[in-house]
mmCIF file of C-alpha atoms in Angstrom:
data_model
loop_
_atom_site.group_PDB
_atom_site.id
_atom_site.type_symbol
_atom_site.label_atom_id
_atom_site.label_comp_id
_atom_site.label_asym_id
_atom_site.label_seq_id
_atom_site.Cartn_x
_atom_site.Cartn_y
_atom_site.Cartn_z
ATOM 1 C CA MET A 1 0.278 -0.255 0.208
ATOM 2 C CA THR A 2 1.475 3.325 -1.197
ATOM 3 C CA VAL A 3 1.091 6.480 1.296
ATOM 4 C CA GLY A 4 -0.717 8.122 -1.345
ATOM 5 C CA GLN A 5 -3.467 5.604 -0.494
ATOM 6 C CA VAL A 6 -3.510 6.665 3.394
ATOM 7 C CA CYS A 7 -2.541 9.567 3.665
ATOM 8 C CA ASN A 8 -5.391 12.984 4.872
ATOM 9 C CA ARG A 9 -5.533 15.066 1.679
ATOM 10 C CA VAL A 10 -6.803 17.730 3.917
ATOM 11 C CA VAL A 11 -3.849 19.840 5.742
ATOM 12 C CA VAL A 12 -3.887 22.507 8.021
ATOM 13 C CA PHE A 13 -1.027 24.627 6.380
ATOM 14 C CA ALA A 14 0.308 27.972 6.969
ATOM 15 C CA PHE A 15 2.713 30.083 5.373
ATOM 16 C CA ARG A 16 6.403 31.493 6.795
ATOM 17 C CA ASN A 17 5.217 35.254 7.502
ATOM 18 C CA THR A 18 1.963 34.204 9.856
ATOM 19 C CA PRO A 19 2.363 35.051 13.166
ATOM 20 C CA LEU A 20 2.962 32.056 15.552
ATOM 21 C CA PRO A 21 -0.503 33.011 17.529
ATOM 22 C CA ASP A 22 -2.413 32.419 14.207
ATOM 23 C CA ALA A 23 -0.690 29.458 13.951
ATOM 24 C CA ALA A 24 -1.359 27.950 17.234
ATOM 25 C CA LYS A 25 -4.908 29.100 17.023
ATOM 26 C CA LEU A 26 -4.920 26.884 13.507
ATOM 27 C CA MET A 27 -3.952 24.290 15.640
ATOM 28 C CA ARG A 28 -6.408 24.342 18.819
ATOM 29 C CA GLU A 29 -9.276 24.974 16.362
ATOM 30 C CA ASN A 30 -8.298 21.784 14.389
ATOM 31 C CA HIS A 31 -7.537 20.318 17.400
ATOM 32 C CA ILE A 32 -3.951 19.154 16.463
ATOM 33 C CA GLY A 33 -0.210 19.751 17.033
ATOM 34 C CA SER A 34 0.939 20.780 14.762
ATOM 35 C CA VAL A 35 0.837 22.589 10.564
ATOM 36 C CA VAL A 36 2.839 22.375 7.871
ATOM 37 C CA ILE A 37 4.652 25.542 6.915
ATOM 38 C CA VAL A 38 4.217 25.855 2.968
ATOM 39 C CA ASP A 39 5.409 28.956 0.166
ATOM 40 C CA GLU A 40 3.463 29.303 -2.563
ATOM 41 C CA SER A 41 4.584 28.846 -5.702
ATOM 42 C CA ALA A 42 3.477 28.686 -9.355
ATOM 43 C CA ARG A 43 3.040 24.833 -8.979
ATOM 44 C CA GLY A 44 1.661 24.970 -5.693
ATOM 45 C CA ARG A 45 1.630 24.832 -1.644
ATOM 46 C CA ILE A 46 5.989 23.348 -1.326
ATOM 47 C CA PRO A 47 6.159 22.209 2.008
ATOM 48 C CA VAL A 48 9.860 24.207 4.127
ATOM 49 C CA GLY A 49 8.810 22.983 7.443
ATOM 50 C CA MET A 50 6.359 21.783 10.296
ATOM 51 C CA LEU A 51 5.376 23.520 13.274
ATOM 52 C CA THR A 52 4.556 22.274 16.680
ATOM 53 C CA ASP A 53 3.247 22.563 20.049
ATOM 54 C CA ARG A 54 5.792 20.822 21.296
ATOM 55 C CA ASP A 55 7.823 24.058 19.355
ATOM 56 C CA ILE A 56 6.245 26.291 20.419
ATOM 57 C CA ALA A 57 6.188 25.243 23.613
ATOM 58 C CA ILE A 58 10.267 24.719 23.778
ATOM 59 C CA ALA A 59 11.047 27.504 21.393
ATOM 60 C CA VAL A 60 9.021 30.267 22.700
ATOM 61 C CA VAL A 61 7.806 29.977 26.181
ATOM 62 C CA ALA A 62 10.094 27.916 27.960
ATOM 63 C CA GLN A 63 12.670 30.790 26.779
ATOM 64 C CA ALA A 64 10.069 33.447 27.612
ATOM 65 C CA LEU A 65 10.197 35.309 24.557
ATOM 66 C CA ASP A 66 7.368 37.349 23.373
ATOM 67 C CA PRO A 67 4.543 35.037 20.511
ATOM 68 C CA ARG A 68 3.150 37.851 18.992
ATOM 69 C CA THR A 69 6.742 39.174 17.947
ATOM 70 C CA LEU A 70 7.536 36.243 15.528
ATOM 71 C CA THR A 71 6.190 33.638 12.640
ATOM 72 C CA ALA A 72 5.962 29.911 11.821
ATOM 73 C CA GLY A 73 8.628 30.868 10.004
ATOM 74 C CA GLU A 74 11.257 31.300 12.551
ATOM 75 C CA VAL A 75 9.949 28.829 14.997
ATOM 76 C CA MET A 76 9.358 26.455 12.065
ATOM 77 C CA SER A 77 11.808 22.782 12.595
ATOM 78 C CA GLY A 78 13.685 23.461 9.056
ATOM 79 C CA GLU A 79 14.474 20.452 8.232
ATOM 80 C CA LEU A 80 11.786 18.582 7.338
ATOM 81 C CA VAL A 81 11.304 14.712 6.597
ATOM 82 C CA THR A 82 8.186 13.919 3.509
ATOM 83 C CA ALA A 83 7.464 11.096 1.899
ATOM 84 C CA ASN A 84 5.710 10.827 -1.753
ATOM 85 C CA GLU A 85 2.595 9.792 -2.884
ATOM 86 C CA GLN A 86 3.519 6.616 -4.570
ATOM 87 C CA ASP A 87 6.051 5.896 -1.387
ATOM 88 C CA ASP A 88 5.215 2.304 0.268
ATOM 89 C CA MET A 89 3.752 2.473 3.842
ATOM 90 C CA LEU A 90 6.351 0.245 5.810
ATOM 91 C CA ASP A 91 9.272 1.958 4.290
ATOM 92 C CA THR A 92 7.852 5.292 5.209
ATOM 93 C CA LEU A 93 7.007 3.922 8.726
ATOM 94 C CA GLN A 94 10.799 3.102 9.014
ATOM 95 C CA ARG A 95 12.004 6.410 8.230
ATOM 96 C CA MET A 96 9.700 8.289 10.743
ATOM 97 C CA ARG A 97 10.860 5.766 13.110
ATOM 98 C CA ARG A 98 14.306 6.501 12.711
ATOM 99 C CA ARG A 99 13.926 10.477 11.854
ATOM 100 C CA GLY A 100 11.995 10.638 14.959
ATOM 101 C CA VAL A 101 9.297 11.791 13.951
ATOM 102 C CA ARG A 102 5.287 11.625 14.204
ATOM 103 C CA ARG A 103 4.330 13.689 10.938
ATOM 104 C CA VAL A 104 5.076 13.656 7.090
ATOM 105 C CA PRO A 105 4.461 16.432 4.741
ATOM 106 C CA VAL A 106 3.472 13.443 1.276
ATOM 107 C CA LEU A 107 4.537 14.832 -1.931
ATOM 108 C CA THR A 108 3.368 14.851 -5.054
ATOM 109 C CA ALA A 109 5.572 13.817 -7.910
ATOM 110 C CA ALA A 110 6.236 17.706 -8.901
ATOM 111 C CA GLY A 111 7.009 18.048 -5.394
ATOM 112 C CA THR A 112 3.602 19.950 -3.492
ATOM 113 C CA LEU A 113 1.719 19.802 -0.504
ATOM 114 C CA ALA A 114 -1.029 16.038 -1.634
ATOM 115 C CA GLY A 115 -2.040 15.131 1.888
ATOM 116 C CA ILE A 116 -0.445 14.643 5.935
ATOM 117 C CA VAL A 117 0.367 11.080 7.265
ATOM 118 C CA THR A 118 1.322 10.516 11.216
ATOM 119 C CA LEU A 119 2.352 7.662 13.155
ATOM 120 C CA ASP A 120 -0.542 7.044 14.167
ATOM 121 C CA ASP A 121 -2.628 6.452 10.643
ATOM 122 C CA LEU A 122 0.162 4.227 9.856
ATOM 123 C CA LEU A 123 0.732 2.425 13.203
ATOM 124 C CA GLU A 124 -3.563 1.684 12.572
ATOM 125 C CA LEU A 125 -3.061 0.070 9.318
ATOM 126 C CA VAL A 126 -0.252 -2.074 10.038
ATOM 127 C CA ALA A 127 -3.126 -3.381 13.200
ATOM 128 C CA GLU A 128 -5.148 -3.695 11.265
ATOM 129 C CA GLN A 129 -3.137 -5.772 8.689
ATOM 130 C CA LEU A 130 -2.316 -7.914 10.844
ATOM 131 C CA GLY A 131 -5.273 -8.609 12.309
ATOM 132 C CA ASP A 132 -5.664 -9.747 8.957
ATOM 133 C CA VAL A 133 -2.954 -12.240 8.598
ATOM 134 C CA VAL A 134 -4.536 -14.118 12.240
ATOM 135 C CA LYS A 135 -7.917 -14.111 11.395
ATOM 136 C CA ALA A 136 -6.731 -15.883 7.861
ATOM 137 C CA ILE A 137 -4.569 -18.209 9.825
ATOM 138 C CA ALA A 138 -7.578 -19.010 12.215
ATOM 139 C CA THR A 139 -9.307 -20.656 9.111
ATOM 140 C CA GLU A 140 -7.036 -22.651 8.327
#
């Protein structure tokens, strides 16, 4: 199964120049822990980073910075781990584990934002597949 088949196509995103409080509001309103930071291009939205609630807590709150003076681009994690739509689900899961990330933007062949996949999404699918294997073995 490919990442493109399982990713969520509805992605909450912000731009680098989005004020940090506005990005945090997006997270709160959508009940999520991160937003994909994108640049707009003629091809579409190009992911350039991730902003997580942890980034805000560690980089801003813990350092007693004023979030009203910062943008999403100044606080985001810049080393972005991505997957392509045609990537294998299990290969992506392994890459996420090795890189220590829980959320990965999914890219089209043109490199634009197609969706997002989370560790929880992938683990749920793997568990379902293992359950199917167990049922198949039990019926023999």
